Coordinates of C-alpha atoms in Angstrom, one line a residue:
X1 CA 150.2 117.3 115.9
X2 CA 146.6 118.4 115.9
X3 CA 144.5 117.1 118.6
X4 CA 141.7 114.7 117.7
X5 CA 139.0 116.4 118.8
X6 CA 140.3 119.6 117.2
X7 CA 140.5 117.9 113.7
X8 CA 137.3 116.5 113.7
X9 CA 135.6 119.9 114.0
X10 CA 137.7 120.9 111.1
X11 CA 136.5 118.0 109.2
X12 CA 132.8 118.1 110.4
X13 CA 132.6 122.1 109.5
X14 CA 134.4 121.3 105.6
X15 CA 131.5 118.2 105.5
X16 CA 128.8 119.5 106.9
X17 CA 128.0 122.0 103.9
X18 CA 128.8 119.2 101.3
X19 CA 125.5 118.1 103.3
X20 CA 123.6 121.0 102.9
X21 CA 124.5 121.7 99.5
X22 CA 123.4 117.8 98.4
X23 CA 119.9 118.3 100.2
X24 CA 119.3 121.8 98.6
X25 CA 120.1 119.7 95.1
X26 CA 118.2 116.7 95.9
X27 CA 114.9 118.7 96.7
X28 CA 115.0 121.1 93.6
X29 CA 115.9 118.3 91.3
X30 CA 112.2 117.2 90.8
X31 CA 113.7 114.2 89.0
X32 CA 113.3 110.8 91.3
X33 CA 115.9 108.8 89.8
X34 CA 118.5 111.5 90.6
X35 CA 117.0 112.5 93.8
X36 CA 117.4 108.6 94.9
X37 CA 120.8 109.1 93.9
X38 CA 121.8 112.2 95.6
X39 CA 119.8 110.5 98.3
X40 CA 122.5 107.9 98.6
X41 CA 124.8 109.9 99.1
X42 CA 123.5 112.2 101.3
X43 CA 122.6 109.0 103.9
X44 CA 126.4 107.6 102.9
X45 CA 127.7 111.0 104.4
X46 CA 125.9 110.8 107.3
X47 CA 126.4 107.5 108.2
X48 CA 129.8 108.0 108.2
X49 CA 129.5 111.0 110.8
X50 CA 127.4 109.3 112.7
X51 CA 130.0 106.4 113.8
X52 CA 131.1 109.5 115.6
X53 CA 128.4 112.3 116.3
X54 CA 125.2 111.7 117.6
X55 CA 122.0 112.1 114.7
X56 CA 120.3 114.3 116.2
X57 CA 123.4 116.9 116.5
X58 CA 124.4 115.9 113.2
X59 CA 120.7 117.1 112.2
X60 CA 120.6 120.2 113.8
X61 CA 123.9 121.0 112.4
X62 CA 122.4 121.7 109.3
X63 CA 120.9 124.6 107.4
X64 CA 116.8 124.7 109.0
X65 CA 115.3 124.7 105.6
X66 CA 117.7 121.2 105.4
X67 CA 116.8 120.1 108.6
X68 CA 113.1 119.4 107.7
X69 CA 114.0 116.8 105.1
X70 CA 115.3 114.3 107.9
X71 CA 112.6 113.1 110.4
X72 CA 113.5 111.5 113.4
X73 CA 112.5 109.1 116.5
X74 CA 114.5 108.1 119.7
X75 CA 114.8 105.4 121.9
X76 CA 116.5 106.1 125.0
X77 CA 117.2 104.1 128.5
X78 CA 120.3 103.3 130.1
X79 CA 121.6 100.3 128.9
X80 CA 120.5 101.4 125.0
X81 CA 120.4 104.4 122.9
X82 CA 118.7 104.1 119.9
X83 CA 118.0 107.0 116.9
X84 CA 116.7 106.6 113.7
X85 CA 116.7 109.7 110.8
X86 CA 114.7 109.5 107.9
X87 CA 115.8 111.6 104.9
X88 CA 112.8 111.8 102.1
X89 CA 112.0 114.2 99.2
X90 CA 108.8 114.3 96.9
X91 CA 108.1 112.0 94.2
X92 CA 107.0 113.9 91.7
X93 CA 106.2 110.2 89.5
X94 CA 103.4 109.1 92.2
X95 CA 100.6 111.7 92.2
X96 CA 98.3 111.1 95.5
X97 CA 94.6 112.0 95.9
X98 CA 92.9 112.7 99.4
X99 CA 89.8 113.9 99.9
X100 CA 90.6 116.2 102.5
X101 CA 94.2 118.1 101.6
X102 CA 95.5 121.4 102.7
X103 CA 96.7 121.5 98.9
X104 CA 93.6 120.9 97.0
X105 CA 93.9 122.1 93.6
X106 CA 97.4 121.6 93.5
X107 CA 99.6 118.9 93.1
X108 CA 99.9 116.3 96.1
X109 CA 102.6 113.5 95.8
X110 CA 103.8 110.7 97.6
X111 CA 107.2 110.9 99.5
X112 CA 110.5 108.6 98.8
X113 CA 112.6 107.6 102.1
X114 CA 115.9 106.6 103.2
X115 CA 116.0 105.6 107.0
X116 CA 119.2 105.1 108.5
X117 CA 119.8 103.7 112.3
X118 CA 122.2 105.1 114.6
X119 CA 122.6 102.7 118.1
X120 CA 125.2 103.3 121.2
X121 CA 127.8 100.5 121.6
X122 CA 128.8 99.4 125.1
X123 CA 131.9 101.1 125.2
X124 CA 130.1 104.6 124.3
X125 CA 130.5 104.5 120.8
X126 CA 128.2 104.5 118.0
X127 CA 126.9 102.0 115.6
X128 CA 125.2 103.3 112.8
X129 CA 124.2 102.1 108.8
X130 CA 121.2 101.7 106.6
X131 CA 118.5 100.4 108.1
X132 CA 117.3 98.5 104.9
X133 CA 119.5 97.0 102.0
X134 CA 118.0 97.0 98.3
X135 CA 119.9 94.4 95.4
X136 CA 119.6 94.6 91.9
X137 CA 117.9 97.3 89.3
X138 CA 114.8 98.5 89.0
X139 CA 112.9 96.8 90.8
X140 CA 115.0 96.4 93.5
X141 CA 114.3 93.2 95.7
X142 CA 114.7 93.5 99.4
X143 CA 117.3 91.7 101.6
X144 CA 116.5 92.9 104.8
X145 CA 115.5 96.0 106.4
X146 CA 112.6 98.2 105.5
X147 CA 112.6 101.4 103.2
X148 CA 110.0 103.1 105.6
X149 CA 109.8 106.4 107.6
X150 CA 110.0 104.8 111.4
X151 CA 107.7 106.7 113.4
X152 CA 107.6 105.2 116.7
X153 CA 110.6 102.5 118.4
X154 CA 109.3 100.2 121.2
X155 CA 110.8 97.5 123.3
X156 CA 109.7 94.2 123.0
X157 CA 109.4 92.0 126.3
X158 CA 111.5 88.6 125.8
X159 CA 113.0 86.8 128.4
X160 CA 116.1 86.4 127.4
X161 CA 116.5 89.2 124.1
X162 CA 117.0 92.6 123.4
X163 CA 114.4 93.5 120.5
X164 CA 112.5 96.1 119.2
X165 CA 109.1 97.1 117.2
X166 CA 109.9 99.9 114.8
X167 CA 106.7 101.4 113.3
X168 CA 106.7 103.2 110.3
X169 CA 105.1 103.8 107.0
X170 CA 105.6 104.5 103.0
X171 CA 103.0 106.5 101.1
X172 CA 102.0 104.6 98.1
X173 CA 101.1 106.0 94.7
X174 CA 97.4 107.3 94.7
X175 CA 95.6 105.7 97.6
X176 CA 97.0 103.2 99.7
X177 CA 99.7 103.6 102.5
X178 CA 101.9 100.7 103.2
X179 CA 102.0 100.5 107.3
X180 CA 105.4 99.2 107.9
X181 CA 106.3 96.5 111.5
X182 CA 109.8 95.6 111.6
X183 CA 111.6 93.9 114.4
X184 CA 115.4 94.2 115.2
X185 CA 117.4 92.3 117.3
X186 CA 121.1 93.3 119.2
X187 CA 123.4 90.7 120.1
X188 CA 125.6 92.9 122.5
X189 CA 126.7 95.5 120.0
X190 CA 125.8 94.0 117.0
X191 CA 122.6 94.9 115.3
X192 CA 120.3 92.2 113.0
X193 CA 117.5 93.8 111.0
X194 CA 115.4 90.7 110.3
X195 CA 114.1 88.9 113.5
X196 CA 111.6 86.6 112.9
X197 CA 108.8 88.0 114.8
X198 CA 105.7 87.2 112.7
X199 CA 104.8 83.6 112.1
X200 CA 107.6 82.1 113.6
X201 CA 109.6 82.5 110.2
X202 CA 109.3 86.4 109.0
X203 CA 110.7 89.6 110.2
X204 CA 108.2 92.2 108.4
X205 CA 104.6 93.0 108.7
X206 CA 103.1 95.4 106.2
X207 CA 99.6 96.8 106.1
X208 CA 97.7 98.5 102.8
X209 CA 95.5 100.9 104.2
X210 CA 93.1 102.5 101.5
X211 CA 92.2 105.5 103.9
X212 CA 92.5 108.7 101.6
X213 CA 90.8 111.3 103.9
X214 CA 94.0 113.1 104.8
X215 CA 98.0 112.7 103.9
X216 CA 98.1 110.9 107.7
X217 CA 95.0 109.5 108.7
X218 CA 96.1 105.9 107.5
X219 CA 98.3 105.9 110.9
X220 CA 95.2 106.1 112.9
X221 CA 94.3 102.4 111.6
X222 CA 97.7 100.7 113.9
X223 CA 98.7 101.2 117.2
X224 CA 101.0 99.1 119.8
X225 CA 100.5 99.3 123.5
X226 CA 104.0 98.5 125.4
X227 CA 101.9 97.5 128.5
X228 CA 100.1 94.4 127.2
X229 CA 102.2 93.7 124.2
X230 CA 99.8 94.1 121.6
X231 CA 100.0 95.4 117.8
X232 CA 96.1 96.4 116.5
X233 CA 95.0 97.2 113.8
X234 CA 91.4 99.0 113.6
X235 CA 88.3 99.9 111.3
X236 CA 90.0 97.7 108.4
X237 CA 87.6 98.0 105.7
X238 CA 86.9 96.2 102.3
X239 CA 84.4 98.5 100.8
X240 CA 83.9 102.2 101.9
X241 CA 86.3 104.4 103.5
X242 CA 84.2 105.7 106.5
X243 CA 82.2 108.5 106.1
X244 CA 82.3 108.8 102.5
X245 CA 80.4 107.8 99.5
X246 CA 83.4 107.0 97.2
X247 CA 83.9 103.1 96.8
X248 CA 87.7 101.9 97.3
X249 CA 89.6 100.3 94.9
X250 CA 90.9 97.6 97.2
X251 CA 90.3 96.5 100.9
X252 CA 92.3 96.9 103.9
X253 CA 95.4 94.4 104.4
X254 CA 97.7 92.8 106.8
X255 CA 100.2 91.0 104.8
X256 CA 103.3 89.2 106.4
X257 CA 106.0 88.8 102.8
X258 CA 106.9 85.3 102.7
X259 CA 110.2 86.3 100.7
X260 CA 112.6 88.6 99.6
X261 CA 111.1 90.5 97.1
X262 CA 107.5 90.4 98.8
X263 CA 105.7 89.0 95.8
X264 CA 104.4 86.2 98.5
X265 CA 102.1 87.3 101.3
X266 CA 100.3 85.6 103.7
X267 CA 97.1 87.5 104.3
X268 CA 96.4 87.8 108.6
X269 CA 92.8 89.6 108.6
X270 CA 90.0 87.8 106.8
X271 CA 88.1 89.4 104.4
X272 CA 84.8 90.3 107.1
X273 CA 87.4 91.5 109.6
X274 CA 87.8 95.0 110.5
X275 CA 90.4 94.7 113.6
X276 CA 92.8 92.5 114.8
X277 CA 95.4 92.5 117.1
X278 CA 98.8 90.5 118.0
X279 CA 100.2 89.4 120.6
X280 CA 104.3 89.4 121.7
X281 CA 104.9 86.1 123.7
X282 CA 107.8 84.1 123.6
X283 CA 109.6 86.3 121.2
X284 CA 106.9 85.9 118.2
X285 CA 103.4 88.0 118.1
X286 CA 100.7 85.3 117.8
X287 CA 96.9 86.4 116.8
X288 CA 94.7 87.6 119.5
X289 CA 91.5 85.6 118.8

């Protein structure tokens, strides 16, 4: 009998370039509909290795050209170990314009994502899936989750819950970048991606953010300080981007979806406003007045 440990390597080393060899395709493809597919199941392979190997190994296991196609954060203490990977590719359907870009003269396009969340179980094993779920065709509606790059994991402050604040974001086509809040709750080992952390009732806060200056400077606009609890948002706008001429096509917004397939929003910062900041107490965040 071959020993465990000895036939996972030899399993890991016949998957891993199956890996590899489904990135290299997804990125030269240039077609999004079949990238989102290879996309699938390049997070479908992964997520099954990760129930066993920790993401960032399973990251640096692949080729290095591969390697920058999946993005990752970390959470880490004692009692919890939290990683989420973010695979993406170029869209080459959603052309984006900035006014400062490394690439002027050349094409610039938004980026397509696929997060996945990988979590340590109590007994030292992992926990790992999805970290959104889409139904239906084109266009998909969302049942939970978010389809955003997570950029930064925090731990929320409840009495008596273990929650966390992932930050993220999505480029959107041409100007604006959706700014992404999601909380998620564990229940011992078990992980729930919806916690109703904004208005008492919803489990995702997205902003619009019309800043066009650079492919990142929309991510200067939100910020969340573990210390005092509080998410902000900054220079919000409804008319000019600062310092520059060019009127926007839309002002700045922070939008809780009121269902599923985010068609409803309620609407946080008034139009006048060009901050504002919540508050974590009692497991919601409340306005900051």
């Amino acid at each position: 009998m071959i020993p465990f440990a000895l036939f996972f390597l030899a399993t890991s080393a016949v998957a891993q370039p199956d890996v590899n060899a489904l990135i290299e395709e997804m990125v030269s493809n240039g077609y999004p509909p079949e990238q989102e597919k290879l996309a699938a199941r390049i997070t479908d392979a992964l997520i099954e290795r990760a129930h066993e190997v920790a993401l960032p190994a399973l990251i640096e296991d692949l080729q290095p050209d591969n390697q920058q196609h999946l993005r990752q954060v970390s959470w880490q203490q004692s009692d919890r170990t939290i990683h989420v990977a973010t695979l993406w590719h170029q869209n080459s359907f959603q052309h984006v314009r900035y006014e400062q870009q490394e690439c002027s003269g050349q094409n610039c396009y938004a980026i397509n994502v696929y997060p996945i969340i990988q979590w340590r179980k109590a007994n030292g094993s992992w926990g790992a899936r999805s970290l959104y779920k889409m139904d239906g065709e084109w266009p998909q509606v969302r049942q939970e989750g978010a389809q955003a790059e997570v950029t930064a994991i925090h731990k929320l402050q409840p009495a008596n819950e273990e929650l966390y604040l992932l930050l993220g974001d999505q480029a959107g086509n041409r100007e604006p970048a959706y700014i992404t809040a999601l909380v998620i709750a564990f229940e011992g080992d078990e992980l729930k991606l919806d916690y109703p952390a904004f208005k008492q009732r919803y489990p995702l806060l997205d902003a619009s953010i019309y800043d066009a200056r650079r492919p990142d400077s929309y991510r200067q606009h939100m910020s969340f300080d573990p210390d005092t609890q509080i998410l902000s948002f900054v220079d919000l706008d409804s008319q000019f981007i600062p310092g520059l001429s060019r009127k926007k096509p839309g002002r700045d917004k922070v939008l809780v979806a009121q269902d599923s397939s985010r068609l409803q929003h309620s609407i946080l910062n008034k139009d006048a406003e060009r901050s504002l900041a919540l508050k974590f107490v009692d497991g919601h965040f409340v306005r900051v007045e």
